[in-house]
């Protein structure tokens, strides 16, 4: 029985979401306010911590631009952009799988691979079906599985409780990921892609909050593990 677990965040770690989730924030805020916010400004909010939920972040960015919108309305419009009208031509189709062929298979020889993400079940399923249909992540902890979103460590604590004594690594790309790992007292590896907004700031923050290493992407994992 493998007693080592490698747990991944999804967005920015397994999946490049700059043209999906991040763009959905841009379009949602623009829809309600008429202002087109930058990806750099989105990252600035993410770097504050506490903005793991992109629906809530969209609402907050609207409010900061002087437009008050209730969360249900923001969420409904966001999901129209993300999934498309009637599930057609949504931004989700712009997602890119980051892991190179064979990486997860090699890692699974040494670790049990799982996911702890802020996505809901209905957001996780289509992406995994599209990119990793032949691969089994277990466990998969989503927003539906917890009462409190990251930076709460609740999801990691659930994993720890189900695997007592296991060596656990968490791989994430945001301050909230790092804070969750720190609170759960599990090892953390940060991801910061060069060239992305506020790259140096992200690297510094991840290290400040306990990252053992900060990598360009998960394809460098084998080198540090």
Short mmCIF file of C-alpha atoms in Angstrom, two decimals:
data_model
loop_
_atom_site.label_atom_id
_atom_site.label_comp_id
_atom_site.label_asym_id
_atom_site.label_seq_id
_atom_site.Cartn_x
_atom_site.Cartn_y
_atom_site.Cartn_z
CA UNK A 1 0.00 0.00 0.00
CA UNK A 2 1.38 3.40 -1.00
CA UNK A 3 1.70 5.57 2.11
CA UNK A 4 2.75 8.70 0.25
CA UNK A 5 0.20 11.09 -1.21
CA UNK A 6 0.79 13.80 -3.77
CA UNK A 7 -2.23 16.13 -3.79
CA UNK A 8 -2.74 18.67 -6.59
CA UNK A 9 -4.70 21.86 -6.80
CA UNK A 10 -6.29 22.04 -10.27
CA UNK A 11 -6.28 25.59 -11.60
CA UNK A 12 -2.81 26.79 -12.50
CA UNK A 13 -1.34 23.43 -11.47
CA UNK A 14 -2.93 20.64 -13.50
CA UNK A 15 -4.77 22.99 -15.86
CA UNK A 16 -3.84 26.32 -17.44
CA UNK A 17 -6.90 28.48 -16.78
CA UNK A 18 -5.73 31.89 -17.99
CA UNK A 19 -8.12 31.73 -20.94
CA UNK A 20 -10.93 30.09 -19.00
CA UNK A 21 -11.46 31.01 -15.35
CA UNK A 22 -9.32 34.14 -15.40
CA UNK A 23 -10.96 35.32 -18.62
CA UNK A 24 -14.40 34.55 -17.17
CA UNK A 25 -13.60 36.95 -14.33
CA UNK A 26 -12.59 39.62 -16.85
CA UNK A 27 -15.77 39.21 -18.89
CA UNK A 28 -18.05 39.02 -15.86
CA UNK A 29 -16.68 42.21 -14.35
CA UNK A 30 -16.86 43.93 -17.74
CA UNK A 31 -20.47 42.80 -18.21
CA UNK A 32 -21.62 44.44 -14.98
CA UNK A 33 -19.30 47.46 -14.81
CA UNK A 34 -18.18 48.26 -18.35
CA UNK A 35 -14.56 48.09 -17.18
CA UNK A 36 -12.21 45.44 -18.55
CA UNK A 37 -9.92 44.49 -15.68
CA UNK A 38 -6.45 43.10 -16.31
CA UNK A 39 -5.10 39.67 -15.43
CA UNK A 40 -2.50 41.49 -13.35
CA UNK A 41 -5.21 43.08 -11.23
CA UNK A 42 -6.85 39.68 -10.75
CA UNK A 43 -3.53 38.27 -9.57
CA UNK A 44 -3.15 41.17 -7.15
CA UNK A 45 -6.39 40.10 -5.45
CA UNK A 46 -5.30 36.45 -5.45
CA UNK A 47 -2.02 37.44 -3.80
CA UNK A 48 -3.95 39.03 -0.91
CA UNK A 49 -5.32 35.60 -0.01
CA UNK A 50 -8.96 34.79 0.67
CA UNK A 51 -10.05 34.92 -2.98
CA UNK A 52 -10.08 31.25 -3.91
CA UNK A 53 -13.69 31.54 -5.11
CA UNK A 54 -13.72 33.24 -8.53
CA UNK A 55 -17.44 34.02 -8.26
CA UNK A 56 -16.87 35.95 -5.04
CA UNK A 57 -13.80 37.62 -6.50
CA UNK A 58 -15.80 38.76 -9.53
CA UNK A 59 -18.44 40.21 -7.20
CA UNK A 60 -15.78 41.99 -5.14
CA UNK A 61 -14.08 43.46 -8.21
CA UNK A 62 -17.44 44.78 -9.39
CA UNK A 63 -18.04 46.35 -5.98
CA UNK A 64 -14.60 47.94 -5.99
CA UNK A 65 -15.51 49.49 -9.34
CA UNK A 66 -18.67 50.93 -7.82
CA UNK A 67 -21.24 48.36 -8.95
CA UNK A 68 -23.09 46.22 -6.40
CA UNK A 69 -24.35 42.87 -7.73
CA UNK A 70 -25.68 39.95 -5.68
CA UNK A 71 -23.59 36.80 -5.74
CA UNK A 72 -26.21 34.59 -7.40
CA UNK A 73 -26.46 37.00 -10.32
CA UNK A 74 -22.68 37.20 -10.67
CA UNK A 75 -22.38 33.42 -10.50
CA UNK A 76 -25.04 32.86 -13.15
CA UNK A 77 -23.37 35.27 -15.59
CA UNK A 78 -19.89 33.88 -14.83
CA UNK A 79 -21.05 30.35 -15.59
CA UNK A 80 -22.59 31.48 -18.86
CA UNK A 81 -19.21 32.73 -19.95
CA UNK A 82 -17.39 29.69 -18.53
CA UNK A 83 -19.65 26.92 -19.82
CA UNK A 84 -21.22 28.80 -22.73
CA UNK A 85 -24.88 29.22 -23.59
CA UNK A 86 -26.54 25.80 -23.31
CA UNK A 87 -23.10 24.31 -22.71
CA UNK A 88 -21.79 25.41 -26.09
CA UNK A 89 -18.58 27.35 -26.87
CA UNK A 90 -17.75 28.24 -23.29
CA UNK A 91 -14.36 29.43 -22.07
CA UNK A 92 -13.81 26.03 -20.46
CA UNK A 93 -12.87 24.80 -23.93
CA UNK A 94 -9.79 27.04 -23.80
CA UNK A 95 -8.26 25.10 -20.93
CA UNK A 96 -4.90 23.39 -21.46
CA UNK A 97 -3.66 20.32 -19.60
CA UNK A 98 -0.20 21.00 -18.19
CA UNK A 99 1.17 17.56 -17.32
CA UNK A 100 3.32 16.09 -20.09
CA UNK A 101 2.49 12.55 -21.28
CA UNK A 102 3.71 9.93 -18.83
CA UNK A 103 4.33 12.29 -15.89
CA UNK A 104 1.34 11.29 -13.79
CA UNK A 105 1.85 7.62 -14.56
CA UNK A 106 5.46 7.79 -13.34
CA UNK A 107 4.51 9.72 -10.22
CA UNK A 108 1.73 7.22 -9.46
CA UNK A 109 4.36 4.50 -9.12
CA UNK A 110 5.66 6.29 -6.02
CA UNK A 111 2.66 8.25 -4.78
CA UNK A 112 -1.09 8.01 -4.49
CA UNK A 113 -2.29 10.99 -6.54
CA UNK A 114 -5.26 13.10 -5.48
CA UNK A 115 -6.85 16.51 -5.95
CA UNK A 116 -7.92 19.23 -3.53
CA UNK A 117 -9.52 22.06 -5.50
CA UNK A 118 -11.80 25.03 -5.02
CA UNK A 119 -13.82 23.89 -8.03
CA UNK A 120 -17.25 22.35 -7.58
CA UNK A 121 -18.02 18.84 -8.77
CA UNK A 122 -19.73 20.06 -11.94
CA UNK A 123 -16.61 22.07 -12.83
CA UNK A 124 -14.16 19.26 -12.11
CA UNK A 125 -15.87 16.47 -14.06
CA UNK A 126 -15.74 17.87 -17.62
CA UNK A 127 -12.09 18.86 -17.32
CA UNK A 128 -10.95 15.49 -16.00
CA UNK A 129 -13.09 13.67 -18.57
CA UNK A 130 -11.52 15.73 -21.33
CA UNK A 131 -7.87 15.51 -20.29
CA UNK A 132 -7.48 12.57 -17.90
CA UNK A 133 -10.25 10.12 -18.69
CA UNK A 134 -7.90 7.17 -18.36
CA UNK A 135 -6.35 8.27 -15.09
CA UNK A 136 -7.81 7.92 -11.61
CA UNK A 137 -7.21 10.62 -9.00
CA UNK A 138 -8.18 9.46 -5.54
CA UNK A 139 -9.22 11.26 -3.44
CA UNK A 140 -10.81 14.21 -5.26
CA UNK A 141 -11.83 16.86 -2.73
CA UNK A 142 -13.94 19.66 -4.24
CA UNK A 143 -15.84 22.65 -2.88
CA UNK A 144 -18.81 20.31 -2.45
CA UNK A 145 -16.82 18.26 0.06
CA UNK A 146 -16.00 21.05 2.52
CA UNK A 147 -17.79 23.65 4.59
CA UNK A 148 -14.99 26.20 4.28
CA UNK A 149 -13.00 26.97 1.14
CA UNK A 150 -9.25 27.51 1.05
CA UNK A 151 -7.31 28.96 2.77
CA UNK A 152 -9.11 26.68 5.21
CA UNK A 153 -7.17 23.39 5.46
CA UNK A 154 -10.41 21.38 5.77
CA UNK A 155 -9.90 19.43 2.55
CA UNK A 156 -6.33 18.47 3.45
CA UNK A 157 -7.41 17.51 6.96
CA UNK A 158 -10.02 15.18 5.47
CA UNK A 159 -7.31 13.51 3.41
CA UNK A 160 -5.04 13.21 6.45
CA UNK A 161 -7.82 11.64 8.50
CA UNK A 162 -8.45 9.05 5.79
CA UNK A 163 -4.73 8.25 5.50
CA UNK A 164 -3.30 8.40 9.03
CA UNK A 165 0.48 8.50 9.12
CA UNK A 166 0.83 9.09 5.38
CA UNK A 167 3.47 11.43 3.97
CA UNK A 168 1.52 14.13 2.15
CA UNK A 169 2.65 16.78 -0.29
CA UNK A 170 0.35 19.50 -1.60
CA UNK A 171 1.07 21.27 -4.91
CA UNK A 172 -0.57 24.66 -5.47
CA UNK A 173 -0.10 28.04 -7.09
CA UNK A 174 -1.75 30.57 -4.79
CA UNK A 175 -1.33 32.08 -1.35
CA UNK A 176 -4.52 30.27 -0.29
CA UNK A 177 -3.00 26.92 -1.30
CA UNK A 178 0.13 27.66 0.71
CA UNK A 179 -1.85 28.80 3.75
CA UNK A 180 -4.02 25.66 3.64
CA UNK A 181 -0.93 23.46 3.54
CA UNK A 182 0.69 25.38 6.38
CA UNK A 183 -2.42 25.10 8.55
CA UNK A 184 -2.66 21.36 7.86
CA UNK A 185 1.08 20.97 8.47
CA UNK A 186 1.70 19.19 5.18
CA UNK A 187 4.60 19.83 2.83
CA UNK A 188 3.93 22.36 0.10
CA UNK A 189 5.37 22.83 -3.38
CA UNK A 190 4.50 26.06 -5.16
CA UNK A 191 3.91 26.63 -8.86
CA UNK A 192 4.64 30.00 -10.49
CA UNK A 193 4.86 30.18 -14.25
CA UNK A 194 7.48 32.66 -15.53
CA UNK A 195 5.96 35.44 -17.56
CA UNK A 196 2.63 35.35 -15.75
CA UNK A 197 1.41 38.52 -13.96
CA UNK A 198 3.25 39.40 -10.73
CA UNK A 199 5.53 36.39 -11.14
CA UNK A 200 8.25 37.51 -8.73
CA UNK A 201 5.68 38.56 -6.15
CA UNK A 202 3.97 35.15 -6.39
CA UNK A 203 7.29 33.33 -5.95
CA UNK A 204 8.16 35.41 -2.89
CA UNK A 205 4.75 34.91 -1.30
CA UNK A 206 4.74 31.15 -1.83
CA UNK A 207 8.20 30.89 -0.25
CA UNK A 208 7.19 33.20 2.58
CA UNK A 209 4.27 30.90 3.39
CA UNK A 210 6.34 27.74 3.50
CA UNK A 211 6.90 26.38 -0.01
CA UNK A 212 9.70 23.83 -0.03
CA UNK A 213 10.29 24.74 -3.68
CA UNK A 214 8.67 26.95 -6.32
CA UNK A 215 8.58 25.38 -9.78
CA UNK A 216 7.72 26.69 -13.25
CA UNK A 217 5.15 23.90 -13.64
CA UNK A 218 4.42 20.38 -12.45
CA UNK A 219 6.63 18.83 -15.11
CA UNK A 220 9.56 19.72 -12.85
CA UNK A 221 8.14 17.76 -9.90
CA UNK A 222 10.24 14.65 -10.36
CA UNK A 223 13.39 16.73 -10.05
CA UNK A 224 12.52 17.99 -6.56
CA UNK A 225 10.63 15.01 -5.17
#
